[in-house]
PDB file of N, CA and C in Angstrom:
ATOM      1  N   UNK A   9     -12.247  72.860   9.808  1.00  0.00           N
ATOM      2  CA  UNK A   9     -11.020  72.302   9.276  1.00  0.00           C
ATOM      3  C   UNK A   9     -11.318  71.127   8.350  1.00  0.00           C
ATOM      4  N   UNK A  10     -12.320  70.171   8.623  1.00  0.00           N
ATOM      5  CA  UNK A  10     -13.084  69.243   7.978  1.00  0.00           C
ATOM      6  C   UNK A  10     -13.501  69.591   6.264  1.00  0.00           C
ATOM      7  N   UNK A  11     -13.560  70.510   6.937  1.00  0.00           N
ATOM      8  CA  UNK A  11     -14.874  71.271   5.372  1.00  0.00           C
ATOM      9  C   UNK A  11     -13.675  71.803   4.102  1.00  0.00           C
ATOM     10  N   UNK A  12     -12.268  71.975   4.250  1.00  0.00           N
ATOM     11  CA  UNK A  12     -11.709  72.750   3.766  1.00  0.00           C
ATOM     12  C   UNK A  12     -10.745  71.935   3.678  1.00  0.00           C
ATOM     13  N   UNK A  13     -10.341  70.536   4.092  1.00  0.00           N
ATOM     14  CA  UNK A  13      -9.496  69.310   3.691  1.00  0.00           C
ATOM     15  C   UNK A  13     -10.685  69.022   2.352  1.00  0.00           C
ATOM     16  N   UNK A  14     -11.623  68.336   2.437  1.00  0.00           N
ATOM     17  CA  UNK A  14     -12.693  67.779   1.897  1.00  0.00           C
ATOM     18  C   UNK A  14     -12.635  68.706   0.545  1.00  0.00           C
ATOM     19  N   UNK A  15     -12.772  70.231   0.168  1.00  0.00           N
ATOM     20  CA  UNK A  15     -12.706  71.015  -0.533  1.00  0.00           C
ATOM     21  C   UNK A  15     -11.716  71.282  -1.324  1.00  0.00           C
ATOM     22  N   UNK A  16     -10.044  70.775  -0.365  1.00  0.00           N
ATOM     23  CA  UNK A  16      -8.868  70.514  -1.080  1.00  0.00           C
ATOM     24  C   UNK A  16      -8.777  69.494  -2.019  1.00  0.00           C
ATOM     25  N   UNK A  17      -9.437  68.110  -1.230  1.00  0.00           N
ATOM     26  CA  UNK A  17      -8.800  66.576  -1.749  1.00  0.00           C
ATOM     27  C   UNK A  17      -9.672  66.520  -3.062  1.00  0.00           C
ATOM     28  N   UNK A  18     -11.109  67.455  -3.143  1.00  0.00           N
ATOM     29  CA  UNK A  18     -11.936  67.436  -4.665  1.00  0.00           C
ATOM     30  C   UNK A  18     -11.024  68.401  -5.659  1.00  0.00           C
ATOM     31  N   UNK A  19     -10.546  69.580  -5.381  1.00  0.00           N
ATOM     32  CA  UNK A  19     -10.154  70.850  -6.088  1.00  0.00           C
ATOM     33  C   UNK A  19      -8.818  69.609  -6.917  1.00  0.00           C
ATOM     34  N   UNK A  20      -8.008  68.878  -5.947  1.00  0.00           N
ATOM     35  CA  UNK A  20      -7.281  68.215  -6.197  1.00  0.00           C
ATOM     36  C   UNK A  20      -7.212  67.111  -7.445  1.00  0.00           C
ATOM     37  N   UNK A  21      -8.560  66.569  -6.861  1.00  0.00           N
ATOM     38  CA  UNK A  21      -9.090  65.760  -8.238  1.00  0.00           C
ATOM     39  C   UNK A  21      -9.415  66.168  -9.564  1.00  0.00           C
ATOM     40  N   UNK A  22     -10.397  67.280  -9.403  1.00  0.00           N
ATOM     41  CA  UNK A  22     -10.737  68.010 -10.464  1.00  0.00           C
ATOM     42  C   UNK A  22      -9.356  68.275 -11.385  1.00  0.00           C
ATOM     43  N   UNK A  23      -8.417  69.075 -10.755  1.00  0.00           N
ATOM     44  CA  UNK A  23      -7.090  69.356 -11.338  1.00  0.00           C
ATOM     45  C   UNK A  23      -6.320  68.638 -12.310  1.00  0.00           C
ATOM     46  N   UNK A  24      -6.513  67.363 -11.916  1.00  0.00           N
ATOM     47  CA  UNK A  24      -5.877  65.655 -12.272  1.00  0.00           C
ATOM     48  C   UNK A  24      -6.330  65.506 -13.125  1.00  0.00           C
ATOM     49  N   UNK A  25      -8.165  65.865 -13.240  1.00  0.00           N
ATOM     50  CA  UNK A  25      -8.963  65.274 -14.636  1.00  0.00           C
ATOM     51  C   UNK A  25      -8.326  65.846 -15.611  1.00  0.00           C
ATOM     52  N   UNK A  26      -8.619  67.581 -15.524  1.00  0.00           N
ATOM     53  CA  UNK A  26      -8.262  68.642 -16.535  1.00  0.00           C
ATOM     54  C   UNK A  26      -7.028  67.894 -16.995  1.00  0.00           C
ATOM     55  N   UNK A  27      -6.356  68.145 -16.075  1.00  0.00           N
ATOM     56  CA  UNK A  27      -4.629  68.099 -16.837  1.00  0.00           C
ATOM     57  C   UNK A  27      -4.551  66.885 -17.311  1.00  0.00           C
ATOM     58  N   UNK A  28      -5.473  65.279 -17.248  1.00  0.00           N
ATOM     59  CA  UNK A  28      -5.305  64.315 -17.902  1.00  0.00           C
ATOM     60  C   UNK A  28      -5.641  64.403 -19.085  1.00  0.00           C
ATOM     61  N   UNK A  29      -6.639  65.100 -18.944  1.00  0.00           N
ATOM     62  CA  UNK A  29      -7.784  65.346 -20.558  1.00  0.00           C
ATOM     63  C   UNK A  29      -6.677  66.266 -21.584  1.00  0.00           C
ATOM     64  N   UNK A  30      -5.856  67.405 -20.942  1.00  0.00           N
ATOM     65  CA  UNK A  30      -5.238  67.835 -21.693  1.00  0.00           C
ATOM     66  C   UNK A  30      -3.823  67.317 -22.186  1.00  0.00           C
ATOM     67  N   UNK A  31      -3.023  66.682 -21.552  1.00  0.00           N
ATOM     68  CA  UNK A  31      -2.296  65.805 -21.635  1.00  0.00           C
ATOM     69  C   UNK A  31      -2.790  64.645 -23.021  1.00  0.00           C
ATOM     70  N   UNK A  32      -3.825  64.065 -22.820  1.00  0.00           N
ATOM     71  CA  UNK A  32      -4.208  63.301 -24.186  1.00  0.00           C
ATOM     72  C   UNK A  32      -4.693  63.849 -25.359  1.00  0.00           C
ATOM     73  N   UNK A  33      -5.218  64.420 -24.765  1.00  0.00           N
ATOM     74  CA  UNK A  33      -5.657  65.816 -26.559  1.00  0.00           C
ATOM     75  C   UNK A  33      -4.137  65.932 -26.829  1.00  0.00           C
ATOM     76  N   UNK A  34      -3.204  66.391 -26.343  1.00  0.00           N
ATOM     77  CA  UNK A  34      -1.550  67.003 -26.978  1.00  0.00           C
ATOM     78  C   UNK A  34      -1.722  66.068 -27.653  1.00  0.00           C
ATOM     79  N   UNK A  35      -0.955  64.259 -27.212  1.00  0.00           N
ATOM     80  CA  UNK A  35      -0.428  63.486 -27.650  1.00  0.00           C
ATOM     81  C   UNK A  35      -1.673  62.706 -28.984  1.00  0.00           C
ATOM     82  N   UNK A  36      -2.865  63.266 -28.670  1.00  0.00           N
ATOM     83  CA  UNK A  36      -3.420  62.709 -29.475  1.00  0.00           C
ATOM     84  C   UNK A  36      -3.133  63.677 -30.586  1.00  0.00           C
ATOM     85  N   UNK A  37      -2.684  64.754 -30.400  1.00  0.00           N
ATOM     86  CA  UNK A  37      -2.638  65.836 -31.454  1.00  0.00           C
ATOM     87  C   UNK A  37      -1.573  65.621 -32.353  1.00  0.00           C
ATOM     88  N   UNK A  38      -0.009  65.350 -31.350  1.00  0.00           N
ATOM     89  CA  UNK A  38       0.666  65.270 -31.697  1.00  0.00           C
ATOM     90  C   UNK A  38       1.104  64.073 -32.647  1.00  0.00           C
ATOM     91  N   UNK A  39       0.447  62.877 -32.571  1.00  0.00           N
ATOM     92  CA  UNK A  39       0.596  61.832 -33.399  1.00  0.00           C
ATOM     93  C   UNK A  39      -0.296  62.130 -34.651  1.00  0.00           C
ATOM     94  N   UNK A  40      -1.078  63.328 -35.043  1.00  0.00           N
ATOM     95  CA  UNK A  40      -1.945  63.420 -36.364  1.00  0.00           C
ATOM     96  C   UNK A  40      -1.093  64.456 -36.457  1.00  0.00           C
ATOM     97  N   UNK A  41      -0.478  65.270 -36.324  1.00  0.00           N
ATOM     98  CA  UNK A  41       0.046  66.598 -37.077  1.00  0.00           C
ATOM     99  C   UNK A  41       1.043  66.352 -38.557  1.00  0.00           C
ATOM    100  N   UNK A  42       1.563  64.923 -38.329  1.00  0.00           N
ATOM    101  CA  UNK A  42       2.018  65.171 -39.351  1.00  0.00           C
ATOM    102  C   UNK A  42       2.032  64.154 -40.170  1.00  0.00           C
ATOM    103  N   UNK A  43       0.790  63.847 -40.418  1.00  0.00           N
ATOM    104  CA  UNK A  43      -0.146  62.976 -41.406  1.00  0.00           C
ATOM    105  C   UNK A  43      -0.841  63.842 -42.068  1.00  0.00           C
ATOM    106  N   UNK A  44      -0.469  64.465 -43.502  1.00  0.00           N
ATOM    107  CA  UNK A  44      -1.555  65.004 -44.198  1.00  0.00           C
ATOM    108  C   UNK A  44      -2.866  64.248 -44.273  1.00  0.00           C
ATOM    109  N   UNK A  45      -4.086  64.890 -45.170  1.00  0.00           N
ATOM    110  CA  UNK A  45      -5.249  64.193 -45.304  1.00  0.00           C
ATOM    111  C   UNK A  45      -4.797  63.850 -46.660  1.00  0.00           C
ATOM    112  N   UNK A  46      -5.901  62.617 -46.342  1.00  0.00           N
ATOM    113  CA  UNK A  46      -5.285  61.608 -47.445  1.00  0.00           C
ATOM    114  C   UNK A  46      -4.318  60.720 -47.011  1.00  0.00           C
ATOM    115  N   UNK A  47      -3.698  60.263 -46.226  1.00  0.00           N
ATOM    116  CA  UNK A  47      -2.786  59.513 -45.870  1.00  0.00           C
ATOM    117  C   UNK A  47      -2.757  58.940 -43.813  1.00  0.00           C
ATOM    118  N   UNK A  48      -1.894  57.892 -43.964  1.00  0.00           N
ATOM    119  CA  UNK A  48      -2.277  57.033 -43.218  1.00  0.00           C
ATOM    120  C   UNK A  48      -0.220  57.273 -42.478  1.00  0.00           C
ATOM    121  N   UNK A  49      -0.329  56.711 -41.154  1.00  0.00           N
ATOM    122  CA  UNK A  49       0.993  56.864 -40.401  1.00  0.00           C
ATOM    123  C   UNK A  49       0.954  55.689 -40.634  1.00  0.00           C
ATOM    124  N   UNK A  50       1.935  54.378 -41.183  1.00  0.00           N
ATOM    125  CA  UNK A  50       2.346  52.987 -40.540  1.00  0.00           C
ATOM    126  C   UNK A  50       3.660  52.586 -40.058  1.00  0.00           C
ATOM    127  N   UNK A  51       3.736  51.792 -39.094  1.00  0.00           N
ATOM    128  CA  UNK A  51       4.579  51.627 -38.380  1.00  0.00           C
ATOM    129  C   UNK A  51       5.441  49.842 -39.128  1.00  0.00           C
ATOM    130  N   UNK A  52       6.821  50.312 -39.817  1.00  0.00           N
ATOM    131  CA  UNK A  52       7.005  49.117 -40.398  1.00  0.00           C
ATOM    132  C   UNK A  52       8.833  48.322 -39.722  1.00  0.00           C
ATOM    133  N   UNK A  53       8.507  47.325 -39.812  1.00  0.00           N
ATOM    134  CA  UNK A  53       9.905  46.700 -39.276  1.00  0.00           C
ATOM    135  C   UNK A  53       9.425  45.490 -38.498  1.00  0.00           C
ATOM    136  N   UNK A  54      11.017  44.056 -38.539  1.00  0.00           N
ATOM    137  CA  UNK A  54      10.822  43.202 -37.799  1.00  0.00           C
ATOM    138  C   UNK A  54      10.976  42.767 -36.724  1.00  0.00           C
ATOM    139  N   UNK A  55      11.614  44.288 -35.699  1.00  0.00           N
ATOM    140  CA  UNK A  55      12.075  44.381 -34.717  1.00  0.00           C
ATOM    141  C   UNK A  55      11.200  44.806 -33.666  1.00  0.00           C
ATOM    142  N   UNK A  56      12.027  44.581 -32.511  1.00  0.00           N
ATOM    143  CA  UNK A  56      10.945  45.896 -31.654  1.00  0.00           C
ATOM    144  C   UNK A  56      10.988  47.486 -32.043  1.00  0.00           C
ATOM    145  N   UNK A  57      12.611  47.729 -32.710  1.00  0.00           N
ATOM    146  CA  UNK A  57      12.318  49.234 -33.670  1.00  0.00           C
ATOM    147  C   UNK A  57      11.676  49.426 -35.159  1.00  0.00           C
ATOM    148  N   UNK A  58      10.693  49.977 -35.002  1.00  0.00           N
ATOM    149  CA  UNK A  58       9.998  50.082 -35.904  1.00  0.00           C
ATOM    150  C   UNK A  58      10.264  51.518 -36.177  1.00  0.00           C
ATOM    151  N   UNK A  59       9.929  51.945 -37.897  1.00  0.00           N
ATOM    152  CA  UNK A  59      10.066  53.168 -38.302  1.00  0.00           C
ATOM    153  C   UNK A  59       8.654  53.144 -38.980  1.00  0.00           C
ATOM    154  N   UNK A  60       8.049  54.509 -38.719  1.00  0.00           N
ATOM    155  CA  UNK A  60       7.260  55.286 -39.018  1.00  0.00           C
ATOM    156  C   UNK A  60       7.497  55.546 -40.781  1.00  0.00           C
ATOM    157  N   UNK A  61       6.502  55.488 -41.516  1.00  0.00           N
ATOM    158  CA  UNK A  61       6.052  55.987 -42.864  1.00  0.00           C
ATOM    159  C   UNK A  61       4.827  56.387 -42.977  1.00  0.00           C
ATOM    160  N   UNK A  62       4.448  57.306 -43.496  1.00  0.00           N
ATOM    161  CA  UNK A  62       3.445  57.973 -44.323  1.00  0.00           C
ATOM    162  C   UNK A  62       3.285  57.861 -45.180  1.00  0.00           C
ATOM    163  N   UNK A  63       1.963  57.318 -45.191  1.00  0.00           N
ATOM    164  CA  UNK A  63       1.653  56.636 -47.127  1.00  0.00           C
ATOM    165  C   UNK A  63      -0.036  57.019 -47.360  1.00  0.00           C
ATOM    166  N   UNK A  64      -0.303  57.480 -48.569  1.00  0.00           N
ATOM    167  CA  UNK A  64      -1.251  57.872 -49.207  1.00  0.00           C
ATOM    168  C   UNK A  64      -2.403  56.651 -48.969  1.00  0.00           C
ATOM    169  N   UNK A  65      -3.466  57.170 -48.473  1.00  0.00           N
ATOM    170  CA  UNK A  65      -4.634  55.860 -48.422  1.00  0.00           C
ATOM    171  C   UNK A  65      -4.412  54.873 -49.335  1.00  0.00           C
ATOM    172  N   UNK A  66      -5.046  55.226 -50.866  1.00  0.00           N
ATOM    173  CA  UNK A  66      -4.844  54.659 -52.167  1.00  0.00           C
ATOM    174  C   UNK A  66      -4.067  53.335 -52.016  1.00  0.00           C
ATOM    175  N   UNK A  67      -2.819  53.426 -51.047  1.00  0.00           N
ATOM    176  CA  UNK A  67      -2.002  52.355 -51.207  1.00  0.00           C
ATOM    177  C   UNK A  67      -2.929  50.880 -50.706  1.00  0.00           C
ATOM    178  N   UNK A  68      -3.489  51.125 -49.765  1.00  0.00           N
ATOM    179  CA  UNK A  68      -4.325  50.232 -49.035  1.00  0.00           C
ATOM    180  C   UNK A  68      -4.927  49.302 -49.634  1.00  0.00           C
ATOM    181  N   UNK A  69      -5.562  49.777 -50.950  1.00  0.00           N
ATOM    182  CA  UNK A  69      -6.428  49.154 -51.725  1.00  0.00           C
ATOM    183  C   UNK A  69      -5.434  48.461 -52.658  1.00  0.00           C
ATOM    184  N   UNK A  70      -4.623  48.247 -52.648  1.00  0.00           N
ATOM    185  CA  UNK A  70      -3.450  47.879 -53.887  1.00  0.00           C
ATOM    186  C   UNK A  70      -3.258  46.553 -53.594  1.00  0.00           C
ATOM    187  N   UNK A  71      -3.443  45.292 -54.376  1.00  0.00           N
ATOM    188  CA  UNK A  71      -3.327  43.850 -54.298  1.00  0.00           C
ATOM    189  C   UNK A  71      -1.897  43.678 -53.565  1.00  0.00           C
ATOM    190  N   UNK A  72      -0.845  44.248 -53.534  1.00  0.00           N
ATOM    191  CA  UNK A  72       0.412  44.051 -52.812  1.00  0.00           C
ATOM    192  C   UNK A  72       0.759  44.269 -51.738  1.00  0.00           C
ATOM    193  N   UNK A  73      -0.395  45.584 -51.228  1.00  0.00           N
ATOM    194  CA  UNK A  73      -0.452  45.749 -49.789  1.00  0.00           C
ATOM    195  C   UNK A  73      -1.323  45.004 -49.253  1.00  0.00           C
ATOM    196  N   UNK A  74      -2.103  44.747 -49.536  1.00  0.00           N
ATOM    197  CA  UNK A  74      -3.651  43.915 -49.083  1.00  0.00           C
ATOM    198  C   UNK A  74      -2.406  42.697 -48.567  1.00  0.00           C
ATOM    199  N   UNK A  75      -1.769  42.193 -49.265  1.00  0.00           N
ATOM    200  CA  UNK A  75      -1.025  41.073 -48.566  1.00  0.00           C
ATOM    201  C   UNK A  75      -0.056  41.250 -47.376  1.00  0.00           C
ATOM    202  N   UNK A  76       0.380  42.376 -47.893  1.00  0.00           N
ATOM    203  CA  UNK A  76       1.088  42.753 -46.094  1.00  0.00           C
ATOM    204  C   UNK A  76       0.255  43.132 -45.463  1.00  0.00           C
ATOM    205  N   UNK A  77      -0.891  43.944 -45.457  1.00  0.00           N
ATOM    206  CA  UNK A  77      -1.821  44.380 -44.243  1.00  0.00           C
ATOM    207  C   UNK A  77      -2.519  42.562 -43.723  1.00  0.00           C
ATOM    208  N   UNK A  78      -2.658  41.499 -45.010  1.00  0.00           N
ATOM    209  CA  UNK A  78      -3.288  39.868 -44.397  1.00  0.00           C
ATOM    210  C   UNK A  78      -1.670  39.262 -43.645  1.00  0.00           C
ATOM    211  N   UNK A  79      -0.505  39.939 -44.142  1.00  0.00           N
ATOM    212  CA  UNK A  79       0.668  39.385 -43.057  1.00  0.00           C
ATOM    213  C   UNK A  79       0.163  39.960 -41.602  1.00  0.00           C
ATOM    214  N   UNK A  80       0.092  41.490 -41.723  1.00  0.00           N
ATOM    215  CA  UNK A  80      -0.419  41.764 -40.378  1.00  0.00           C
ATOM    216  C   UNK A  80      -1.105  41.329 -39.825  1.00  0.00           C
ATOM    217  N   UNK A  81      -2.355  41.262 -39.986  1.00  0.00           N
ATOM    218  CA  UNK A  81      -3.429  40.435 -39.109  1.00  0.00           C
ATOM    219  C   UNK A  81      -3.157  39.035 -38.720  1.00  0.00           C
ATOM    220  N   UNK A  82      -2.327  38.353 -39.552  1.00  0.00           N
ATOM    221  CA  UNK A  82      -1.763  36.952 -39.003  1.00  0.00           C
ATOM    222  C   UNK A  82      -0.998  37.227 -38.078  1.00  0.00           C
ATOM    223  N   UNK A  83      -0.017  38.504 -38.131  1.00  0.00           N
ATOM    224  CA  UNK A  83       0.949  38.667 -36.948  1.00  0.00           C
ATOM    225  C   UNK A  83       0.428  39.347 -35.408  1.00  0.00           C
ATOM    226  N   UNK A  84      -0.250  40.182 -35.597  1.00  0.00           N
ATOM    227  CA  UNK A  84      -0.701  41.176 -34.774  1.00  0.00           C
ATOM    228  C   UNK A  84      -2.414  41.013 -34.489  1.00  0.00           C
ATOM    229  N   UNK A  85      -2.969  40.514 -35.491  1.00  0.00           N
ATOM    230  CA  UNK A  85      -4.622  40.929 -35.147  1.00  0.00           C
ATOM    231  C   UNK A  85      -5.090  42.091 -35.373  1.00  0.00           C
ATOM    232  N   UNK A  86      -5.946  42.434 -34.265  1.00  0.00           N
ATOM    233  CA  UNK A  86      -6.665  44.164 -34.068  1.00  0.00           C
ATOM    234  C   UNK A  86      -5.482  44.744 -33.061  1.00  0.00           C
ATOM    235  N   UNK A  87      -4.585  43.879 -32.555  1.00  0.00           N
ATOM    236  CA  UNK A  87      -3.622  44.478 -31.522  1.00  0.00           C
ATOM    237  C   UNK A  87      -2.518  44.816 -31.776  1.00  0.00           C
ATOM    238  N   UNK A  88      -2.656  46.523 -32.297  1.00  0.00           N
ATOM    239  CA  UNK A  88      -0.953  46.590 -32.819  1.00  0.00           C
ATOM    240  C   UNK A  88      -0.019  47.379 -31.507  1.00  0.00           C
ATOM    241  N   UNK A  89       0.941  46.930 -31.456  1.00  0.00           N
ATOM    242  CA  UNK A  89       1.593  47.267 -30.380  1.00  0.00           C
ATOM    243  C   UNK A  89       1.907  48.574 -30.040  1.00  0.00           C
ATOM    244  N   UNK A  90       1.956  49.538 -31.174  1.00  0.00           N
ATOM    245  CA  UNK A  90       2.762  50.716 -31.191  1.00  0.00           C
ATOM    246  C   UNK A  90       1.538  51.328 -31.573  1.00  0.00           C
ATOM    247  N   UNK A  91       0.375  51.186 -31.486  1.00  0.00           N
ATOM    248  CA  UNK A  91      -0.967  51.888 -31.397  1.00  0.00           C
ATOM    249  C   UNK A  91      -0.856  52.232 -32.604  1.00  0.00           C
ATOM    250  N   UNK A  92      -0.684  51.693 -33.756  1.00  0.00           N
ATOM    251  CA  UNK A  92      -0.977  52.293 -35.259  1.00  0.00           C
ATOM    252  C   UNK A  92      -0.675  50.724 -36.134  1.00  0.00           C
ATOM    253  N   UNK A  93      -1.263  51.068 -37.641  1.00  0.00           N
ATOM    254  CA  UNK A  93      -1.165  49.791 -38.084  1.00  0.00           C
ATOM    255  C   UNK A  93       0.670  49.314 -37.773  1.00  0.00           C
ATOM    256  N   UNK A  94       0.953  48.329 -37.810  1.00  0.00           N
ATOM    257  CA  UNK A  94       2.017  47.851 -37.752  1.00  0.00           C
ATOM    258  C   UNK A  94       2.122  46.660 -39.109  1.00  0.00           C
ATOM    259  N   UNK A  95       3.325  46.779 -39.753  1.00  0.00           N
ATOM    260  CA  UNK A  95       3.471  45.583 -40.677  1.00  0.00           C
ATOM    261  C   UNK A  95       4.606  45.115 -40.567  1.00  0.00           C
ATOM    262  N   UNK A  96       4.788  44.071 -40.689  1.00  0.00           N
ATOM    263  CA  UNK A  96       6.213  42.787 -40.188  1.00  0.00           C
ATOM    264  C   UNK A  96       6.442  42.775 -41.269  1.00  0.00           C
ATOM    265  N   UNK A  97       7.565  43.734 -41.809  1.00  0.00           N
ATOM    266  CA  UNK A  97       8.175  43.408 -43.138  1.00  0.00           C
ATOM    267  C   UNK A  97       9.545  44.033 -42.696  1.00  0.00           C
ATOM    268  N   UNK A  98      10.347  44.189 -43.301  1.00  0.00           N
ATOM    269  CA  UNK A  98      11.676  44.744 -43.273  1.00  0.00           C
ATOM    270  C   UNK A  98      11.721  46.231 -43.726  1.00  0.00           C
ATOM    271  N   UNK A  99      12.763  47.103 -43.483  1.00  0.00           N
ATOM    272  CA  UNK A  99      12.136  48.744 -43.992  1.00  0.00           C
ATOM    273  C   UNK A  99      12.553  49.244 -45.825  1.00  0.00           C
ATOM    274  N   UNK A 100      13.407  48.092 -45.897  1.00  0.00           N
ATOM    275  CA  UNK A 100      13.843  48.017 -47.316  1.00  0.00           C
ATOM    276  C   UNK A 100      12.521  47.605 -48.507  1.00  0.00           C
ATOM    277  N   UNK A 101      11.937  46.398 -48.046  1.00  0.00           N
ATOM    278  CA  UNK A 101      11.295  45.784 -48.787  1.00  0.00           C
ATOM    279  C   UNK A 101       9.753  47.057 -48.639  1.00  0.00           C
ATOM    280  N   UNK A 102       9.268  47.008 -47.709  1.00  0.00           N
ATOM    281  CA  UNK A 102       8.526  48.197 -47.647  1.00  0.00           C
ATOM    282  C   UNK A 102       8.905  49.237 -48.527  1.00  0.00           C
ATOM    283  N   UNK A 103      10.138  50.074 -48.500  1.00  0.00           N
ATOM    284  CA  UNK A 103      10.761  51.122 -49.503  1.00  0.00           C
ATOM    285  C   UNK A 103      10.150  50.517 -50.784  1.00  0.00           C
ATOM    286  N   UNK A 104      10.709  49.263 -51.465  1.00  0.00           N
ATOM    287  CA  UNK A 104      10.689  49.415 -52.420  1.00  0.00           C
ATOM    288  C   UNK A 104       8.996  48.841 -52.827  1.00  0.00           C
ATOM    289  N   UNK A 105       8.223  48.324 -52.255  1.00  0.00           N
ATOM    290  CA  UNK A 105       7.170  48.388 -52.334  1.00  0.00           C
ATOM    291  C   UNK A 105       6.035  49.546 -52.696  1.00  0.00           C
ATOM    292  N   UNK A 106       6.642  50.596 -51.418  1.00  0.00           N
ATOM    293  CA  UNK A 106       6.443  52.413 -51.850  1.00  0.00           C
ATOM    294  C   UNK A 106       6.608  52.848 -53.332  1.00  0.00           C
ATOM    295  N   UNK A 107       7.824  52.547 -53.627  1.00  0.00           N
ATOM    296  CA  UNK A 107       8.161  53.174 -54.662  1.00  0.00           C
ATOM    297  C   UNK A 107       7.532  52.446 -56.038  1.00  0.00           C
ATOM    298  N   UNK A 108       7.031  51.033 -55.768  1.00  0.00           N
ATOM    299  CA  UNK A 108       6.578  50.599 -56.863  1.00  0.00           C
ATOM    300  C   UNK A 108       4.919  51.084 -56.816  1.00  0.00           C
ATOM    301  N   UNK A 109       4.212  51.297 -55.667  1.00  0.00           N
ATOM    302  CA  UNK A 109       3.382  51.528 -55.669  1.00  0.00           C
ATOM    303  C   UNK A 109       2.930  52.813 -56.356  1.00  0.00           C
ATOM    304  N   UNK A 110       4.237  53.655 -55.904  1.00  0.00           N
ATOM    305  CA  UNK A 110       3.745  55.334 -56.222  1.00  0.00           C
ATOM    306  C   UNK A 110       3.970  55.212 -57.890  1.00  0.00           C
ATOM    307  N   UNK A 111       5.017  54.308 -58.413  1.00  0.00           N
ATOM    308  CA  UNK A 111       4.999  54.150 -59.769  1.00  0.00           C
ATOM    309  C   UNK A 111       3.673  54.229 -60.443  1.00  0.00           C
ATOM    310  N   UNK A 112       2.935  53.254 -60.083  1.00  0.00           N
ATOM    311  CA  UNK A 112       1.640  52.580 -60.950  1.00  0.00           C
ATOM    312  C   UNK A 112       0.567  53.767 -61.159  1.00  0.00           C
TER     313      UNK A 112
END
């Protein structure tokens, strides 16, 4: 009876790993699916609701973002809350930032 509790409480564990491991592959999946290549997910707003944008790498390197990504690091650090870059701007000013960017 010993031998076959003992055989349960591992089968049990084992079970837990699998389904943890697969459980994080989804969600890890599910947060890249809909980020083409070439582009980056950021998380923008001054709230605790933040909205999600997708923006082309390229932008990164652009003297106007470089200053909101140096707002970020003053705000946040390496620690962004919502597990993706985060930037403390408003979702308007961001918009039109986008749009001047994709201009150039």
């Amino acid at each position: 009876m010993g031998i076959q509790l003992i055989g349960l409480s591992h089968a049990k564990h084992k079970l837990q790993r699998s389904l943890s491991a697969r459980i994080a592959n989804l969600l890890a999946m599910s947060s890249t699916i809909n980020v083409p290549k070439g582009h980056v997910a950021v998380y923008v707003g001054e709230t605790c609701q933040k909205k999600r944008f997708v923006i082309p790498i390229s932008y990164l390197n652009h003297p106007l973002f470089q200053s909101l990504l140096n707002l970020a690091e003053e705000e946040f650090g390496f620690d962004h809350p919502m597990g993706g870059l985060t930037i403390p701007c408003t979702e308007d000013y961001f918009t039109v930032l986008a749009f001047i960017l994709n201009s150039s």
